[in-house]
C-alpha positions as YAML, in Angstrom:
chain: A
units: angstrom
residues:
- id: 1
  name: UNK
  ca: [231.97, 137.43, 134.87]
- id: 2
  name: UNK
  ca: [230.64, 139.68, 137.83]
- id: 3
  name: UNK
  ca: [233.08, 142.54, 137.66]
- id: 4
  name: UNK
  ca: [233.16, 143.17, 140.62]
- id: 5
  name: UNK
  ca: [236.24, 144.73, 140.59]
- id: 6
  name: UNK
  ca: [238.51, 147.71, 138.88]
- id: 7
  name: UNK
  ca: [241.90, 148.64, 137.91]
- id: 8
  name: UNK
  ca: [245.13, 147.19, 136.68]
- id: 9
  name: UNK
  ca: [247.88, 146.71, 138.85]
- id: 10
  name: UNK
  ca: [246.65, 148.05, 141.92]
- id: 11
  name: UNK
  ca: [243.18, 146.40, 141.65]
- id: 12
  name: UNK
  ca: [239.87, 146.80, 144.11]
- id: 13
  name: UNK
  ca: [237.34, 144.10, 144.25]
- id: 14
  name: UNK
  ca: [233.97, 145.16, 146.37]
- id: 15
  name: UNK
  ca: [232.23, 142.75, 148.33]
- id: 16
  name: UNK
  ca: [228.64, 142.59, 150.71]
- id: 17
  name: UNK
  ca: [225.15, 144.10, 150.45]
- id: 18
  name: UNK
  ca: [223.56, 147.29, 152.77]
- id: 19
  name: UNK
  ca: [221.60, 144.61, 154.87]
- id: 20
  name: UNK
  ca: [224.26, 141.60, 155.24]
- id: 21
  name: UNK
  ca: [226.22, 141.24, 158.05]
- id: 22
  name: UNK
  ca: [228.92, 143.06, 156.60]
- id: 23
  name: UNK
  ca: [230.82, 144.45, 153.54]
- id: 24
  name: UNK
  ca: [233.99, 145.37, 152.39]
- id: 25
  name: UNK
  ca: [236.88, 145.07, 149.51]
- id: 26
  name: UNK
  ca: [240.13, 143.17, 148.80]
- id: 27
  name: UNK
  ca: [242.95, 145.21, 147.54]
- id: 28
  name: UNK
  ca: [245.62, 143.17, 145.39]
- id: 29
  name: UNK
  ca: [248.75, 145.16, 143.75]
- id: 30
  name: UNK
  ca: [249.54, 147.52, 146.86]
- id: 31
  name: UNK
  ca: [253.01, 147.70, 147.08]
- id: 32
  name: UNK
  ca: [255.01, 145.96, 150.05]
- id: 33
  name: UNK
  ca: [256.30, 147.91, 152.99]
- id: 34
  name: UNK
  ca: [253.67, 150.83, 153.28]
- id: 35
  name: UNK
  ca: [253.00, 151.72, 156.38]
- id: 36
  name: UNK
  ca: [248.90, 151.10, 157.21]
- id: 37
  name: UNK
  ca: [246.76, 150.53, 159.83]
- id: 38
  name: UNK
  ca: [242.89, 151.05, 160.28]
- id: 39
  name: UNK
  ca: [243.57, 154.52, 162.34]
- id: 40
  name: UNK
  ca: [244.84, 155.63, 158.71]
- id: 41
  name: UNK
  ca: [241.43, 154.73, 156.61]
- id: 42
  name: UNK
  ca: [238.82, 155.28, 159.45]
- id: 43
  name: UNK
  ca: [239.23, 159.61, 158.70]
- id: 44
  name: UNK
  ca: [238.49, 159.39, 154.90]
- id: 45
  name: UNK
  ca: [235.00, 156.42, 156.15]
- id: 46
  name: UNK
  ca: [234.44, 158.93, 158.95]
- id: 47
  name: UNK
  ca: [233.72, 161.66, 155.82]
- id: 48
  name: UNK
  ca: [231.07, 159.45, 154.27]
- id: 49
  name: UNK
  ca: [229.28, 157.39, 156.94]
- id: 50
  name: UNK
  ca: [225.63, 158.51, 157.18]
- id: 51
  name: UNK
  ca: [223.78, 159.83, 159.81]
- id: 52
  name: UNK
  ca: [226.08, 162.57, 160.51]
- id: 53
  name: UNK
  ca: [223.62, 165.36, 159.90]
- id: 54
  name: UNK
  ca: [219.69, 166.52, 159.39]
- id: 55
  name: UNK
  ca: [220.81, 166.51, 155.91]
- id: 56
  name: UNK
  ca: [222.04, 162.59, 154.95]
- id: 57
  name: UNK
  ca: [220.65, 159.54, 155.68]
- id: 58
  name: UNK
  ca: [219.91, 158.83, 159.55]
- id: 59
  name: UNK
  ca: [220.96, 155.32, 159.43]
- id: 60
  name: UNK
  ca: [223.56, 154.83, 162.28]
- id: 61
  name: UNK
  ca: [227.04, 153.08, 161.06]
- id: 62
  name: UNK
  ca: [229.73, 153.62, 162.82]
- id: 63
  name: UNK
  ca: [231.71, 152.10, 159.51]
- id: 64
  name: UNK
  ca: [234.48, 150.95, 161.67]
- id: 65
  name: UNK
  ca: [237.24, 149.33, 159.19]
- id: 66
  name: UNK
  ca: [239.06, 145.89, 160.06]
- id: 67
  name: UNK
  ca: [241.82, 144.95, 158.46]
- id: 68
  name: UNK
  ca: [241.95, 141.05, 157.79]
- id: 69
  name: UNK
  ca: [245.29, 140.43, 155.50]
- id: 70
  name: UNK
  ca: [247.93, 141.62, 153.65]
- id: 71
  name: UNK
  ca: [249.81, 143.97, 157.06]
- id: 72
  name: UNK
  ca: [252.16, 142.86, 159.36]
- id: 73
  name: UNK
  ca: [253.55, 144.44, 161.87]
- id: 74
  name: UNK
  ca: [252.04, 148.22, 160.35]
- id: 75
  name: UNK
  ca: [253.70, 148.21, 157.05]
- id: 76
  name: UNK
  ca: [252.23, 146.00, 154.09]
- id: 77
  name: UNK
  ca: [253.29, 142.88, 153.11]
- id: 78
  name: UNK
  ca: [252.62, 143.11, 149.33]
- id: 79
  name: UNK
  ca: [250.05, 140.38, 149.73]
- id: 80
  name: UNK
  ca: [246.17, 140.91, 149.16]
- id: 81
  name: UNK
  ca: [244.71, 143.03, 151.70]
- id: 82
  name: UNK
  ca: [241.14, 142.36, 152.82]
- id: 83
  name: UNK
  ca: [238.93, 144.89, 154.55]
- id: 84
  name: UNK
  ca: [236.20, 144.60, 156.39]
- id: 85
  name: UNK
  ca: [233.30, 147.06, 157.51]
- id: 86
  name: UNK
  ca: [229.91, 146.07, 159.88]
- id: 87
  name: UNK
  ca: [226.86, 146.65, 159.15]
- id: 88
  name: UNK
  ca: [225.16, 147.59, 162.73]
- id: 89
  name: UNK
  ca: [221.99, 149.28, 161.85]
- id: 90
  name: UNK
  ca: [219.86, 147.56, 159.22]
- id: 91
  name: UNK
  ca: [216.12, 147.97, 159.41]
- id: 92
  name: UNK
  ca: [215.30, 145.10, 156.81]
- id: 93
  name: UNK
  ca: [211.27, 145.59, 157.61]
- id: 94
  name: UNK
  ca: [211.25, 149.19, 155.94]
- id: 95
  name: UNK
  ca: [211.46, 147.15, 153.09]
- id: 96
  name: UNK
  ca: [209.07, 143.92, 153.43]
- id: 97
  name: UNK
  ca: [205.91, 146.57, 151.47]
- id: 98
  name: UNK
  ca: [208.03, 146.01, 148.17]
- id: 99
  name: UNK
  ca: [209.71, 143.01, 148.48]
- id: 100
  name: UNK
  ca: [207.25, 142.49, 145.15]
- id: 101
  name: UNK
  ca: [207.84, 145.96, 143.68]
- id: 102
  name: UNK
  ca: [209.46, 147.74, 141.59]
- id: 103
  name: UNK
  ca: [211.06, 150.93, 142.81]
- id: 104
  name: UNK
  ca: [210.89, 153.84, 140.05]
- id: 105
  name: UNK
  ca: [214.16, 155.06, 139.67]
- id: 106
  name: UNK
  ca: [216.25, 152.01, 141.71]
- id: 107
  name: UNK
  ca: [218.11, 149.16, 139.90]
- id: 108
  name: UNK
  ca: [215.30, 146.74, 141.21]
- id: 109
  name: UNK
  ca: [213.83, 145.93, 138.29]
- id: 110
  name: UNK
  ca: [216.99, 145.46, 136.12]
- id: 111
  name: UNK
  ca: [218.07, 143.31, 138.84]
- id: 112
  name: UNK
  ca: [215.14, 141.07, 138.37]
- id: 113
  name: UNK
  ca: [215.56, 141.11, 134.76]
- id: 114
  name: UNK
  ca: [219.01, 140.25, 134.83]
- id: 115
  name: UNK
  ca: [219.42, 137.85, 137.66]
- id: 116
  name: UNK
  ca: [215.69, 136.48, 138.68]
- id: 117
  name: UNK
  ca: [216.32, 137.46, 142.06]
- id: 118
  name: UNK
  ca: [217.26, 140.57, 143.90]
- id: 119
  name: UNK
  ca: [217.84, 141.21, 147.41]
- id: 120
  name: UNK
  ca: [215.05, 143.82, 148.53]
- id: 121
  name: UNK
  ca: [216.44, 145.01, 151.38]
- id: 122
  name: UNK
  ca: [217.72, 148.58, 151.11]
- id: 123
  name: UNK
  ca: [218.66, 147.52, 147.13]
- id: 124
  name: UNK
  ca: [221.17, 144.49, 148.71]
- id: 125
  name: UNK
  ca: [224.31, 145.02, 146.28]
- id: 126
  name: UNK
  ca: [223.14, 148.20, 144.57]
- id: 127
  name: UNK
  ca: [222.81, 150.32, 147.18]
- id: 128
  name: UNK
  ca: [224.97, 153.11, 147.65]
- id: 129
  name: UNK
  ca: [225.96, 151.77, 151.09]
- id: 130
  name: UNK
  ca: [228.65, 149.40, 148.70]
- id: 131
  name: UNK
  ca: [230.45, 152.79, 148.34]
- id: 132
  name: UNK
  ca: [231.82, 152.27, 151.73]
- id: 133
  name: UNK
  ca: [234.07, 149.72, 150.86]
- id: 134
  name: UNK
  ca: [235.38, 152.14, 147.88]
- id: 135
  name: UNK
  ca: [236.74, 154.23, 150.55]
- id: 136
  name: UNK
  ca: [238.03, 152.00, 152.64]
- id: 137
  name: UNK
  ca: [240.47, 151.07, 149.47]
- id: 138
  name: UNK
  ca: [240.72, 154.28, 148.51]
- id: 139
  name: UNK
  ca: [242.32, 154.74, 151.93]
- id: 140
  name: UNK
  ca: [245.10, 151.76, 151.11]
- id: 141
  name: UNK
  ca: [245.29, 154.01, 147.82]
- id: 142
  name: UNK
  ca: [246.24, 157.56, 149.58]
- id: 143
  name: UNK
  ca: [248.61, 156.00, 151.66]
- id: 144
  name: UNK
  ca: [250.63, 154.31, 149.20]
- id: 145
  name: UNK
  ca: [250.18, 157.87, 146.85]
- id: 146
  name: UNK
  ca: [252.14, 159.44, 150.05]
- id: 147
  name: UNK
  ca: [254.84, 157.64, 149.91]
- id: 148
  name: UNK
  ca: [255.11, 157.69, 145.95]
- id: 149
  name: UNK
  ca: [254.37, 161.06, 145.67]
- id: 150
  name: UNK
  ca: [254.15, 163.24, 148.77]
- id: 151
  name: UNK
  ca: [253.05, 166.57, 147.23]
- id: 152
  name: UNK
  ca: [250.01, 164.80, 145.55]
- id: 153
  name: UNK
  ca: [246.47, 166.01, 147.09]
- id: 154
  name: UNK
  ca: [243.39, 164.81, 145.97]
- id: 155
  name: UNK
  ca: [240.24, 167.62, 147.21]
- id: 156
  name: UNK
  ca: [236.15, 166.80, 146.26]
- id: 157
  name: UNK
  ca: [233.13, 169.29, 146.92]
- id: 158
  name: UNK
  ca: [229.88, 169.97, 145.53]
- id: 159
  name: UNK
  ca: [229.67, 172.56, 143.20]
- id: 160
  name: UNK
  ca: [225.54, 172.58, 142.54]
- id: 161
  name: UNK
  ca: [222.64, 171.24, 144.44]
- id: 162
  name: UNK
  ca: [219.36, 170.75, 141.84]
- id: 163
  name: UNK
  ca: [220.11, 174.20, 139.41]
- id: 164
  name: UNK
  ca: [221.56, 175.99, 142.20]
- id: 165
  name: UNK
  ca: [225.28, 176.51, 141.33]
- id: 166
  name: UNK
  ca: [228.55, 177.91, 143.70]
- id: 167
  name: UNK
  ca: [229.48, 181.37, 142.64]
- id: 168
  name: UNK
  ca: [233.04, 180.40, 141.76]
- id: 169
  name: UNK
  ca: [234.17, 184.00, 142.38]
- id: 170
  name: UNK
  ca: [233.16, 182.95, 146.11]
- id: 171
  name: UNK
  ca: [235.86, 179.94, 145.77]
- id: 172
  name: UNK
  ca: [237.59, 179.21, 149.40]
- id: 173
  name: UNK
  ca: [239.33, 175.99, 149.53]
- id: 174
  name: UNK
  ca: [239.33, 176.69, 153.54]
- id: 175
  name: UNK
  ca: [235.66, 176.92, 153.24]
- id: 176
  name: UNK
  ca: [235.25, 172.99, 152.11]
- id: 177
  name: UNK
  ca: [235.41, 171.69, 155.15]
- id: 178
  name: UNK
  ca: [233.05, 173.60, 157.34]
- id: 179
  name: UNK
  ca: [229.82, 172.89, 156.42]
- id: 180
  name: UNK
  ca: [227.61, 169.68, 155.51]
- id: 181
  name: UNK
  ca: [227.95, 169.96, 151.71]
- id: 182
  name: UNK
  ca: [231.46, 170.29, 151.26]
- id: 183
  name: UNK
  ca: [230.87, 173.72, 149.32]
- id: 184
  name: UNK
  ca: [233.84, 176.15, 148.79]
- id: 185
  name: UNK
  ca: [231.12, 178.48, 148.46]
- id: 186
  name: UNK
  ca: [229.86, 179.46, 152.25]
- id: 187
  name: UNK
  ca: [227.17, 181.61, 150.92]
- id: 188
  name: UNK
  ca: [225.97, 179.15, 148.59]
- id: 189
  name: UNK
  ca: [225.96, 176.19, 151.37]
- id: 190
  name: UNK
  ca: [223.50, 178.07, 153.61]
- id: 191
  name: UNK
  ca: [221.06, 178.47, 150.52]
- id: 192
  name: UNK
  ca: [221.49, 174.62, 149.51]
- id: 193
  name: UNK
  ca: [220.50, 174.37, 153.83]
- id: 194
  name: UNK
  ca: [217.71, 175.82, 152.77]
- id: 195
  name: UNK
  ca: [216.36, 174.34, 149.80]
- id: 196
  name: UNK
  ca: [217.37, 170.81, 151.43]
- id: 197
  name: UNK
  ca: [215.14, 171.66, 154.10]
- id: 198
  name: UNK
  ca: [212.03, 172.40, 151.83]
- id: 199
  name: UNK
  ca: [212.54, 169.31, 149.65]
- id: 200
  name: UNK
  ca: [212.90, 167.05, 153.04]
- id: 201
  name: UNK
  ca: [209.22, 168.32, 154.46]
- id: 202
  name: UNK
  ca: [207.85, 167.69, 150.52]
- id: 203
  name: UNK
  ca: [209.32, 164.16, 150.38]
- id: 204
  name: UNK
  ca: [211.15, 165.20, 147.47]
- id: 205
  name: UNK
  ca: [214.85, 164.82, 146.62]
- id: 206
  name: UNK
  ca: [217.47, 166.75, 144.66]
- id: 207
  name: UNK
  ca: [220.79, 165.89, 142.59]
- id: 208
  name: UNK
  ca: [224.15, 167.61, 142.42]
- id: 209
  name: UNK
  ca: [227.52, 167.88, 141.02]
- id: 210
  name: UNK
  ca: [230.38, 167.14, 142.61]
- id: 211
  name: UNK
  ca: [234.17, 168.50, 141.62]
- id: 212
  name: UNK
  ca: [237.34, 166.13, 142.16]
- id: 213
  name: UNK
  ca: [240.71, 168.18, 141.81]
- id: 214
  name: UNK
  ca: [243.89, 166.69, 142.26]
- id: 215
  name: UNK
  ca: [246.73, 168.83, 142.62]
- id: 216
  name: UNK
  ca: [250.72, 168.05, 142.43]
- id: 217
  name: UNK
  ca: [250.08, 164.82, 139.45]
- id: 218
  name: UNK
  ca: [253.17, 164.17, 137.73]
- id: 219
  name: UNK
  ca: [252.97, 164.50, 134.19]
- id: 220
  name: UNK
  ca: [253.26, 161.40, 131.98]
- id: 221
  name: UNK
  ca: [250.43, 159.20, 133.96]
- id: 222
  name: UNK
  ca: [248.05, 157.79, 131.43]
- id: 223
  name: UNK
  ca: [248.89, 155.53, 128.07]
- id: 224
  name: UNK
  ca: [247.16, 155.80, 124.42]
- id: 225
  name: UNK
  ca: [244.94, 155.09, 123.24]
- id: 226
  name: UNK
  ca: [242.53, 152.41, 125.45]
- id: 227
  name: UNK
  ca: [244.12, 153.13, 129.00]
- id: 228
  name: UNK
  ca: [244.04, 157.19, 128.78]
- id: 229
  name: UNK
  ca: [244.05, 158.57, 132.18]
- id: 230
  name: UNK
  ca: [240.91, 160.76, 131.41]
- id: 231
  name: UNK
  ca: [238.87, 157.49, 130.32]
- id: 232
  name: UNK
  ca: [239.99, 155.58, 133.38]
- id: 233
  name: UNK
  ca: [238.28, 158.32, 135.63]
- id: 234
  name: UNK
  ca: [235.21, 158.31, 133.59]
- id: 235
  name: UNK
  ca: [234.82, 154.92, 133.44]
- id: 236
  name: UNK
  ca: [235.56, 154.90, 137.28]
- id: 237
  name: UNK
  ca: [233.31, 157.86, 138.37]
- id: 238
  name: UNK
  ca: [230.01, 156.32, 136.43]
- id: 239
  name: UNK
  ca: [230.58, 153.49, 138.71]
- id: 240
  name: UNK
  ca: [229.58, 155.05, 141.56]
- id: 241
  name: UNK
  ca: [226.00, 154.91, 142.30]
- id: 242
  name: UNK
  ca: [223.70, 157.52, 140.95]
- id: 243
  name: UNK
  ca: [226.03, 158.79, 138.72]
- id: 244
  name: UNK
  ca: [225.03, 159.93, 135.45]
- id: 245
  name: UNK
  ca: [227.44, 162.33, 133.70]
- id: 246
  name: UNK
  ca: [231.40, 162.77, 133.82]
- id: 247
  name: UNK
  ca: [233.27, 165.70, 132.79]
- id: 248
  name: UNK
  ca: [236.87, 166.40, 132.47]
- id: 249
  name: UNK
  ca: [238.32, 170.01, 132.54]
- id: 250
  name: UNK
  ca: [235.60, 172.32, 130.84]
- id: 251
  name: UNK
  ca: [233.79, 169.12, 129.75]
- id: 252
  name: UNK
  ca: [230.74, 169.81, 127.90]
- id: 253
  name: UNK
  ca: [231.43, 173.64, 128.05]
- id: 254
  name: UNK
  ca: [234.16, 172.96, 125.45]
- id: 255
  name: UNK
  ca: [231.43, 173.17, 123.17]
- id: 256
  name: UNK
  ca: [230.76, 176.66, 123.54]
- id: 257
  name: UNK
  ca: [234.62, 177.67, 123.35]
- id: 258
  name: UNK
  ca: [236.60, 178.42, 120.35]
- id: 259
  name: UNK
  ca: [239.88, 176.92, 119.24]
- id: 260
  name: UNK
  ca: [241.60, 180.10, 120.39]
- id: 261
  name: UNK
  ca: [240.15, 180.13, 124.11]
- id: 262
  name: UNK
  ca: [240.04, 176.15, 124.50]
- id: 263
  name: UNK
  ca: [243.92, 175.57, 124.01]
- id: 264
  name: UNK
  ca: [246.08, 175.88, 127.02]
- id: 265
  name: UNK
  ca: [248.85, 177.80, 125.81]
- id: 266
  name: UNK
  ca: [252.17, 176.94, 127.31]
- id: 267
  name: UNK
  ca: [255.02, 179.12, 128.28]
- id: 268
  name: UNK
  ca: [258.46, 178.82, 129.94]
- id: 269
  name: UNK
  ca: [258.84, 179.37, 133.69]
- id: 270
  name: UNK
  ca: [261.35, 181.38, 135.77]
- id: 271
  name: UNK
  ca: [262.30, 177.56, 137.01]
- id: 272
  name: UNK
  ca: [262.95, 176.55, 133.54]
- id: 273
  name: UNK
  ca: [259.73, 174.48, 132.93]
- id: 274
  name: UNK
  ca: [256.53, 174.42, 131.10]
- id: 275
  name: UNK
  ca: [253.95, 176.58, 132.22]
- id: 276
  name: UNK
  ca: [250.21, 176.35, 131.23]
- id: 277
  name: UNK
  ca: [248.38, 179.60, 130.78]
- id: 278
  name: UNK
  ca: [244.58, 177.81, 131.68]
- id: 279
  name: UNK
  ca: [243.51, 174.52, 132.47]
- id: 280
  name: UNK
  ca: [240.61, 173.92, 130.09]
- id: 281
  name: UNK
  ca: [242.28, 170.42, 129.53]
- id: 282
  name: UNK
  ca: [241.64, 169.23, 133.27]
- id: 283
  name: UNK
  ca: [245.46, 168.61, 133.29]
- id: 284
  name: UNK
  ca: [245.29, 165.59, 130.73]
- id: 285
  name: UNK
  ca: [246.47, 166.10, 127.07]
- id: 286
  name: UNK
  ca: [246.69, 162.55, 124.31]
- id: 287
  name: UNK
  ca: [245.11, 160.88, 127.81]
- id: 288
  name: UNK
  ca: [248.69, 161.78, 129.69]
- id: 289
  name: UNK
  ca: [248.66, 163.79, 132.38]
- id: 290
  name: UNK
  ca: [250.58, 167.06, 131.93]
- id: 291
  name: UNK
  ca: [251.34, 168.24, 135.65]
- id: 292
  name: UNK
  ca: [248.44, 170.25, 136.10]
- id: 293
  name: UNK
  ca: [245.74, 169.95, 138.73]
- id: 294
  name: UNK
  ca: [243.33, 167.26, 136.91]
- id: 295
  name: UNK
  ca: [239.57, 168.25, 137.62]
- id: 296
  name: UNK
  ca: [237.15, 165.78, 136.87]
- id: 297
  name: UNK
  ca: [233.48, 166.44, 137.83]
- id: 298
  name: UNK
  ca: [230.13, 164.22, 137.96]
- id: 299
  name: UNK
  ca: [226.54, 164.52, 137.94]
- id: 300
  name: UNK
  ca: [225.01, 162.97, 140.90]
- id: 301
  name: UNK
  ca: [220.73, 161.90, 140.24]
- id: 302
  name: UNK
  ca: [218.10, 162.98, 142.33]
- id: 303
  name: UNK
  ca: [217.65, 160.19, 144.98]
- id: 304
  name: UNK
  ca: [215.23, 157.66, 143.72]
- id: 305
  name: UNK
  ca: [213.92, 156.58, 147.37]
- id: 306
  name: UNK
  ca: [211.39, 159.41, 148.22]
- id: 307
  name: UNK
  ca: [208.01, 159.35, 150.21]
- id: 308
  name: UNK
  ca: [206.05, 161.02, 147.31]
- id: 309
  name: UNK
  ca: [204.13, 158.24, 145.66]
- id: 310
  name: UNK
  ca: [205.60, 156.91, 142.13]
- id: 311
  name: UNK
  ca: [203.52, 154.47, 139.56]
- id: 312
  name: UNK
  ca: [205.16, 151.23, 139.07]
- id: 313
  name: UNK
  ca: [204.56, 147.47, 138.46]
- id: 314
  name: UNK
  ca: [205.16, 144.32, 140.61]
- id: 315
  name: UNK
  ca: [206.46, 141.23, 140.31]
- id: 316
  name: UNK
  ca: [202.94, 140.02, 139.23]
- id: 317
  name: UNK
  ca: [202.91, 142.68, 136.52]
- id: 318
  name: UNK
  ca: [200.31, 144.77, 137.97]
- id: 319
  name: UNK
  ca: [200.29, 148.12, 138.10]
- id: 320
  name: UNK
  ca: [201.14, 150.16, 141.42]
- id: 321
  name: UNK
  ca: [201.84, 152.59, 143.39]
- id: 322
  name: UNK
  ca: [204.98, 152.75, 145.88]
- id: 323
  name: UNK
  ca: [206.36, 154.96, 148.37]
- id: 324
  name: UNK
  ca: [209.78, 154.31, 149.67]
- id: 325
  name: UNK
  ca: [209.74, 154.09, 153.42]
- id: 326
  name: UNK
  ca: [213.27, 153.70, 155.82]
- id: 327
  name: UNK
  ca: [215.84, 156.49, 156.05]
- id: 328
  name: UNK
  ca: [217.59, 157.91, 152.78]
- id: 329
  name: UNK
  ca: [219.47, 160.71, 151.91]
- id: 330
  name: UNK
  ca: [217.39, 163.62, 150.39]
- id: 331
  name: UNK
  ca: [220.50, 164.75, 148.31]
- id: 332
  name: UNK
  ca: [222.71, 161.76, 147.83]
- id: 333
  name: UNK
  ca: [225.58, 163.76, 145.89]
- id: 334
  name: UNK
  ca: [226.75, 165.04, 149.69]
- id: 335
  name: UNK
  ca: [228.14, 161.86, 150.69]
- id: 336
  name: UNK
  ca: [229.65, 160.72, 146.98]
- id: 337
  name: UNK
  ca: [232.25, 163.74, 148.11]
- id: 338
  name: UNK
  ca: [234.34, 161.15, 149.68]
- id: 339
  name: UNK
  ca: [233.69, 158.01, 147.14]
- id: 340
  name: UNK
  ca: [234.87, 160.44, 144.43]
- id: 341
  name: UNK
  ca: [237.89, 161.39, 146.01]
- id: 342
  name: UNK
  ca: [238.91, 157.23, 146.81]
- id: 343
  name: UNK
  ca: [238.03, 156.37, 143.48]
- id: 344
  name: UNK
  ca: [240.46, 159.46, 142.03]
- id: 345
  name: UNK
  ca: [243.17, 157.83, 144.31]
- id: 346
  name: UNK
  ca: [242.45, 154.58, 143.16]
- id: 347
  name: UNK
  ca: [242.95, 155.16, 139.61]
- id: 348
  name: UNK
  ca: [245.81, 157.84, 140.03]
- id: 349
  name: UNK
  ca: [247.73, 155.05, 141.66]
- id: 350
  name: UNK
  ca: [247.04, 152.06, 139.37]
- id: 351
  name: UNK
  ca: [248.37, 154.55, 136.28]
- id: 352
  name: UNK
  ca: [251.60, 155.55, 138.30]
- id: 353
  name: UNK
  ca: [252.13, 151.98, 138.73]
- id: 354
  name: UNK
  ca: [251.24, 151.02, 134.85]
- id: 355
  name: UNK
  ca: [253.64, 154.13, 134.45]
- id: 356
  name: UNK
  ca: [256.65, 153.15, 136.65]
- id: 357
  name: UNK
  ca: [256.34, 149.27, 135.13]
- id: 358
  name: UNK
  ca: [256.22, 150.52, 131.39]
- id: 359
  name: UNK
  ca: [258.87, 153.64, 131.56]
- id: 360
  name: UNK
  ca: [260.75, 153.21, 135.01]
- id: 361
  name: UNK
  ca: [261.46, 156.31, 137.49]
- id: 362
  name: UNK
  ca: [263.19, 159.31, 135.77]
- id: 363
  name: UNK
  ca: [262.53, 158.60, 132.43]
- id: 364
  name: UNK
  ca: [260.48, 160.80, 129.87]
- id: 365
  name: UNK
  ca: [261.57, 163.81, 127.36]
- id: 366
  name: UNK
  ca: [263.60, 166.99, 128.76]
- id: 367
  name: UNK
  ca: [261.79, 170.64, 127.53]
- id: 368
  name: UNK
  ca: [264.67, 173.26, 127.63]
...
């Protein structure tokens, strides 16, 4: 099998390499009669596409999206839609120099071990540029999520560039939008400018971690024990490139808490329903969601393509040195904003649909 593609019922295949003629994804399981066209996807490929600053990649894609199947007349048909994004601004010769190399750091060599041939050019399949697609059907995914559940809103942003974290006393949700990283934290944004800057002029790179929150999830999405809502986003968030670390609610800090301060305690509202007194959880208890906000976050490497020479081997097995040429982003973890936010939609819609087929609408326990 390739697996090449994710989910359940509402499933995503991905498709195309960063130097082919084009890429793009099939979505099978979106439900009939939702109304889509490419004016409602191109905002969410707008976020990601590169070039769009001194501080991403300054490859020019316009990552215009077709759509190929599965609409008629603006509303879908229930069929599989297929989506389709050009690639218009390959330079394939930055990479003839290592056509034979290894690049430290890049999937190159496990490519080579796996397969016995690799595409070269700008990592062909396992380049980040694949993540375009994601968002395209992440798009399909938001739009049928408004219509299923119109107060659901799915939010990303960075939350630390290389060991430089937000202050989250500084928190603005208005803030997230106005500036390159996607920081809630202004303040914190114009030192990351900064720093960015520095590491550009060394050849040098940084990682980050990126926040996913979304807010308005109805409780009872997720099933025990081996399709738990909290493992589908894990599992979904390490497939994005670079990725190296997923935490859910206080994550790895839950090690450092006590029984007493980890558990959420619960009260009754003045509407007659549960309340939670914190959130340490991320909004998923058993692998169910519980109607809180569910926060996942995820550790995004340092980019592996950087000018500063690394020791490697080539094809040949002799030893090397290599410096990645072409145009690459000196903080990747910027643009994975927007892939984490498709792939939260994703996987939020394929559990309410494993939900609604298993329990039906208006079913689970009563509190009170």
């Amino acid at each position: 099998m390739s697996y090449n593609s994710f989910g359940h019922l509402f499933r995503v295949m991905t498709w195309g390499e960063s130097h082919g003629p084009a890429l793009g994804a099939t979505v099978d399981g979106c439900p009939p009669g939702i109304a889509l066209s490419a004016e409602d996807l191109q905002p969410w490929l707008d976020a990601r596409k590169p070039g769009q600053n001194r501080f991403t990649t300054q490859r020019r894609e316009a990552d215009e999206v077709e759509i190929l199947s599965g609409v008629y007349e603006g509303k879908t048909t229930g069929t599989p839609i297929q989506l389709m994004i050009r690639n218009t601004d390959q330079r394939s010769k930055d990479y003839s120099e290592i056509a034979r190399t290894f690049r430290p750091g890049h999937a190159d060599i496990t490519y080579w071990q796996k397969y016995g041939i690799r595409d070269p050019r700008g990592g062909g399949r396992s380049s980040a540029r694949e993540t375009a697609a994601r968002v395209a059907a992440g798009g399909v995914a938001r739009q049928v999520l408004a219509a299923l559940a119109p107060g659901l809103s799915i939010t990303g942003y960075m939350v630390q560039m290389g060991r430089r974290a937000i202050d989250r006393a500084r928190f603005d949700w208005d803030a997230i939008g106005t500036n390159p990283f996607w920081c809630p934290d202004a303040k914190t944004a114009e030192l990351w400018a900064s720093d960015l800057d520095a590491l550009r002029k060394d050849g040098n790179s940084v990682g980050a971690v990126i926040e996913v929150v979304a807010r308005g999830v109805p409780a009872g999405l997720g099933a025990p024990i081996y399709a738990k809502l909290d493992s589908e986003l894990a599992a979904a968030m390490m497939t994005i490139n670079a990725v190296k670390g997923v935490e859910i609610g206080a994550g790895m800090g839950a090690a450092a808490l006590t029984g007493v301060e980890n558990a959420d305690e619960i009260v009754m509202g003045h509407d007659g329903r549960p309340v939670f007194k914190s959130n340490h959880a991320g909004g998923i208890l058993g692998g169910i969601s519980t109607g809180q906000d569910v926060v996942v976050r995820f550790a995004v490497k340092p980019t592996s393509s950087i000018l500063t020479p690394r020791r490697s081997v080539t094809i040949d097995g002799q030893d090397t040195e290599v410096v990645t040429k072409g145009r690459h982003d000196p903080c990747v973890g910027i643009r994975a904003v927007p892939v984490g936010e498709a792939m939260m939609a994703c996987v939020l819609l394929d559990q309410m649909l494993m939900h609604r087929a298993q329990v039906g609408e208006g079913q689970g326990g009563r509190i009170g």
